[in-house]
Amino acid sequence: MGKIRIAIARVGNCASSLIQGIEYYKSLREDSPDISIGLM
C-alpha cells in the first residue's frame, strides 16, 4: 500500500488526538491483545 499524505491546519486538540491515535495503532502488532479496529 502506498503512503497517504495529509495536512491538518487550525483544528487544535482534535488534530492532536487524531495523530496520536494513528501513531498508537501503527505501533501495535497484529497479535497484540490491545488491538482494536478504527479510530473514533
GROMACS .gro file of C-alpha atoms in nm, residues 1-27:
model
   27
    1MET     CA    1   0.000   0.000   0.000
    2GLY     CA    2   0.128   0.347  -0.081
    3LYS     CA    3   0.174   0.632   0.162
    4ILE     CA    4  -0.112   0.866   0.243
    5ARG     CA    5  -0.022   1.231   0.289
    6ILE     CA    6  -0.249   1.453   0.495
    7ALA     CA    7  -0.236   1.808   0.621
    8ILE     CA    8  -0.427   1.934   0.922
    9ALA     CA    9  -0.445   2.304   1.000
   10ARG     CA   10  -0.612   2.507   1.274
   11VAL     CA   11  -0.807   2.231   1.446
   12GLY     CA   12  -0.608   2.205   1.773
   13ASN     CA   13  -0.689   1.920   2.009
   14CYS     CA   14  -0.887   1.723   1.752
   15ALA     CA   15  -0.587   1.708   1.520
   16SER     CA   16  -0.358   1.617   1.809
   17SER     CA   17  -0.576   1.325   1.918
   18LEU     CA   18  -0.609   1.203   1.558
   19ILE     CA   19  -0.231   1.199   1.510
   20GLN     CA   20  -0.177   1.030   1.848
   21GLY     CA   21  -0.434   0.763   1.761
   22ILE     CA   22  -0.277   0.696   1.423
   23GLU     CA   23   0.068   0.658   1.580
   24TYR     CA   24  -0.071   0.432   1.855
   25TYR     CA   25  -0.244   0.193   1.615
   26LYS     CA   26   0.054   0.198   1.380
   27SER     CA   27   0.280   0.077   1.662
   0.00000   0.00000   0.00000
